[in-house]
Amino acid sequence: MKRTVGFYMSVLAVISAVAGMAAYIINCQTAYFSKTGVDPLIIILGAVAIVSQIAYLLMSSKAEDKPVTDLIMVISGAAISAATICFVGSRVYGAASIMTFEMSDQNLADLTGAFIGIGICFLSLILTLLTSFVKSYKTA
């Protein structure tokens, strides 16, 4: 079997999900957002998305047309969607506060890091959704 563009999109989705979770953890340790702490729900959802996407990559070479692989993609898409939404939700109040009352160079840098992390998670979400519509392997 030959790998198609769907396989590479899946790999990029995993890489971007890992990068998004790393960006979230790093952003939680910045001066402004350290007081909110790390939300374990976001970490768990990100981990579920990453593990399910890796499971899809491993299983799709053997049984891409099986209902199990479809279910794995649904789990992955739902988990990364929920993680991204929770990430955004955890930063909305801080963004509004920084933009209105607490504008400083340090706070803006912390907010920029949050926006970058959210963007990376959103990229992973888009790649996961696109991957679910494209085959990962082509039979010769």
mmCIF file of C-alpha atoms in Angstrom:
data_model
loop_
_atom_site.group_PDB
_atom_site.id
_atom_site.type_symbol
_atom_site.label_atom_id
_atom_site.label_comp_id
_atom_site.label_asym_id
_atom_site.label_seq_id
_atom_site.Cartn_x
_atom_site.Cartn_y
_atom_site.Cartn_z
ATOM 1 C CA MET A 1 0.000 0.000 0.000
ATOM 2 C CA LYS A 2 1.142 3.492 -0.833
ATOM 3 C CA ARG A 3 0.805 6.491 1.496
ATOM 4 C CA THR A 4 -1.329 9.364 0.288
ATOM 5 C CA VAL A 5 -1.706 12.995 1.284
ATOM 6 C CA GLY A 6 -4.120 11.935 4.049
ATOM 7 C CA PHE A 7 -1.331 10.128 5.861
ATOM 8 C CA TYR A 8 0.883 13.188 5.826
ATOM 9 C CA MET A 9 -1.981 15.409 6.956
ATOM 10 C CA SER A 10 -2.493 13.026 9.884
ATOM 11 C CA VAL A 11 1.169 13.300 10.803
ATOM 12 C CA LEU A 12 0.953 17.090 10.636
ATOM 13 C CA ALA A 13 -2.195 16.996 12.786
ATOM 14 C CA VAL A 14 -0.350 14.999 15.450
ATOM 15 C CA ILE A 15 2.659 17.318 15.341
ATOM 16 C CA SER A 16 0.498 20.429 15.571
ATOM 17 C CA ALA A 17 -1.559 18.946 18.439
ATOM 18 C CA VAL A 18 1.631 18.221 20.369
ATOM 19 C CA ALA A 19 2.913 21.725 19.594
ATOM 20 C CA GLY A 20 -0.418 23.241 20.649
ATOM 21 C CA MET A 21 -0.385 21.434 23.974
ATOM 22 C CA ALA A 22 3.232 22.463 24.536
ATOM 23 C CA ALA A 23 2.315 26.064 23.727
ATOM 24 C CA TYR A 24 -0.561 25.867 26.220
ATOM 25 C CA ILE A 25 1.674 24.550 28.985
ATOM 26 C CA ILE A 26 4.324 27.174 28.257
ATOM 27 C CA ASN A 27 1.681 29.907 28.180
ATOM 28 C CA CYS A 28 0.361 28.767 31.561
ATOM 29 C CA GLN A 29 3.792 29.521 33.019
ATOM 30 C CA THR A 30 3.969 33.116 31.776
ATOM 31 C CA ALA A 31 3.778 36.018 34.197
ATOM 32 C CA TYR A 32 0.165 36.938 33.421
ATOM 33 C CA PHE A 33 -1.425 33.526 32.937
ATOM 34 C CA SER A 34 0.436 31.682 35.700
ATOM 35 C CA LYS A 35 -2.213 32.772 38.200
ATOM 36 C CA THR A 36 -4.887 30.795 36.315
ATOM 37 C CA GLY A 37 -2.822 27.599 36.395
ATOM 38 C CA VAL A 38 -2.914 24.613 34.073
ATOM 39 C CA ASP A 39 -6.364 23.237 33.280
ATOM 40 C CA PRO A 40 -6.126 19.429 33.423
ATOM 41 C CA LEU A 41 -9.149 19.103 31.127
ATOM 42 C CA ILE A 42 -7.263 20.771 28.271
ATOM 43 C CA ILE A 43 -4.267 18.494 28.824
ATOM 44 C CA ILE A 44 -6.445 15.363 28.949
ATOM 45 C CA LEU A 45 -8.380 16.344 25.820
ATOM 46 C CA GLY A 46 -5.150 17.124 23.989
ATOM 47 C CA ALA A 47 -3.666 13.800 25.038
ATOM 48 C CA VAL A 48 -6.785 11.942 23.874
ATOM 49 C CA ALA A 49 -6.588 13.715 20.519
ATOM 50 C CA ILE A 50 -2.900 12.897 20.108
ATOM 51 C CA VAL A 51 -3.242 9.255 21.143
ATOM 52 C CA SER A 52 -6.297 8.674 18.975
ATOM 53 C CA GLN A 53 -4.626 10.290 15.977
ATOM 54 C CA ILE A 54 -1.565 8.074 16.448
ATOM 55 C CA ALA A 55 -3.855 5.049 16.787
ATOM 56 C CA TYR A 56 -5.500 6.043 13.515
ATOM 57 C CA LEU A 57 -2.111 6.249 11.810
ATOM 58 C CA LEU A 58 -1.219 2.783 13.081
ATOM 59 C CA MET A 59 -4.571 1.182 12.265
ATOM 60 C CA SER A 60 -5.311 2.856 8.950
ATOM 61 C CA SER A 61 -2.695 0.835 7.080
ATOM 62 C CA LYS A 62 -4.531 -2.365 8.006
ATOM 63 C CA ALA A 63 -8.174 -1.413 8.221
ATOM 64 C CA GLU A 64 -8.883 2.044 6.862
ATOM 65 C CA ASP A 65 -12.422 1.207 5.753
ATOM 66 C CA LYS A 66 -13.424 -0.310 9.093
ATOM 67 C CA PRO A 67 -15.860 1.431 11.432
ATOM 68 C CA VAL A 68 -13.210 1.418 14.188
ATOM 69 C CA THR A 69 -10.948 3.779 12.266
ATOM 70 C CA ASP A 70 -13.910 6.067 11.606
ATOM 71 C CA LEU A 71 -14.700 6.083 15.325
ATOM 72 C CA ILE A 72 -11.087 6.915 16.145
ATOM 73 C CA MET A 73 -11.196 9.898 13.800
ATOM 74 C CA VAL A 74 -14.427 11.115 15.411
ATOM 75 C CA ILE A 75 -12.844 10.836 18.865
ATOM 76 C CA SER A 76 -9.736 12.664 17.679
ATOM 77 C CA GLY A 77 -11.746 15.468 16.073
ATOM 78 C CA ALA A 78 -14.018 15.868 19.085
ATOM 79 C CA ALA A 79 -11.113 15.883 21.526
ATOM 80 C CA ILE A 80 -9.021 18.464 19.672
ATOM 81 C CA SER A 81 -12.156 20.594 19.126
ATOM 82 C CA ALA A 82 -12.971 20.542 22.831
ATOM 83 C CA ALA A 83 -9.337 21.219 23.795
ATOM 84 C CA THR A 84 -9.181 24.205 21.454
ATOM 85 C CA ILE A 85 -12.492 25.592 22.729
ATOM 86 C CA CYS A 86 -11.387 25.194 26.348
ATOM 87 C CA PHE A 87 -8.053 26.848 25.548
ATOM 88 C CA VAL A 88 -9.854 29.807 23.985
ATOM 89 C CA GLY A 89 -12.295 29.955 26.879
ATOM 90 C CA SER A 90 -9.499 30.014 29.420
ATOM 91 C CA ARG A 91 -7.880 33.006 27.715
ATOM 92 C CA VAL A 92 -10.894 35.188 26.801
ATOM 93 C CA TYR A 93 -11.125 36.990 30.130
ATOM 94 C CA GLY A 94 -7.376 37.550 30.229
ATOM 95 C CA ALA A 95 -7.369 38.909 26.678
ATOM 96 C CA ALA A 96 -10.196 41.323 27.468
ATOM 97 C CA SER A 97 -8.490 42.436 30.654
ATOM 98 C CA ILE A 98 -5.133 42.952 28.962
ATOM 99 C CA MET A 99 -6.663 44.888 26.081
ATOM 100 C CA THR A 100 -8.640 47.218 28.334
ATOM 101 C CA PHE A 101 -7.025 47.652 31.756
ATOM 102 C CA GLU A 102 -3.682 45.867 32.025
ATOM 103 C CA MET A 103 -1.911 46.835 28.806
ATOM 104 C CA SER A 104 1.843 46.378 29.164
ATOM 105 C CA ASP A 105 4.576 44.937 26.993
ATOM 106 C CA GLN A 106 4.880 41.822 29.178
ATOM 107 C CA ASN A 107 1.140 41.161 29.227
ATOM 108 C CA LEU A 108 0.895 41.652 25.467
ATOM 109 C CA ALA A 109 3.752 39.187 24.971
ATOM 110 C CA ASP A 110 1.934 36.662 27.170
ATOM 111 C CA LEU A 111 -1.275 37.217 25.209
ATOM 112 C CA THR A 112 0.591 36.809 21.909
ATOM 113 C CA GLY A 113 1.857 33.441 23.133
ATOM 114 C CA ALA A 114 -1.709 32.447 23.943
ATOM 115 C CA PHE A 115 -2.897 33.459 20.477
ATOM 116 C CA ILE A 116 -0.099 31.473 18.859
ATOM 117 C CA GLY A 117 -0.998 28.387 20.911
ATOM 118 C CA ILE A 118 -4.666 28.760 20.027
ATOM 119 C CA GLY A 119 -3.762 29.114 16.358
ATOM 120 C CA ILE A 120 -1.654 25.948 16.456
ATOM 121 C CA CYS A 121 -4.494 24.024 18.131
ATOM 122 C CA PHE A 122 -6.905 25.365 15.519
ATOM 123 C CA LEU A 123 -4.532 24.219 12.763
ATOM 124 C CA SER A 124 -4.520 20.748 14.301
ATOM 125 C CA LEU A 125 -8.326 20.810 14.374
ATOM 126 C CA ILE A 126 -8.532 21.751 10.686
ATOM 127 C CA LEU A 127 -5.968 19.105 9.709
ATOM 128 C CA THR A 128 -7.823 16.463 11.726
ATOM 129 C CA LEU A 129 -11.115 17.348 10.073
ATOM 130 C CA LEU A 130 -9.587 17.293 6.598
ATOM 131 C CA THR A 131 -7.839 13.993 7.316
ATOM 132 C CA SER A 132 -11.143 12.372 8.163
ATOM 133 C CA PHE A 133 -12.297 12.891 4.575
ATOM 134 C CA VAL A 134 -9.129 11.666 2.848
ATOM 135 C CA LYS A 135 -7.743 8.149 2.639
ATOM 136 C CA SER A 136 -4.320 7.603 4.174
ATOM 137 C CA TYR A 137 -3.305 4.697 1.990
ATOM 138 C CA LYS A 138 -3.917 3.761 -1.603
ATOM 139 C CA THR A 139 -3.967 0.151 -2.714
ATOM 140 C CA ALA A 140 -1.817 -0.458 -5.733
#
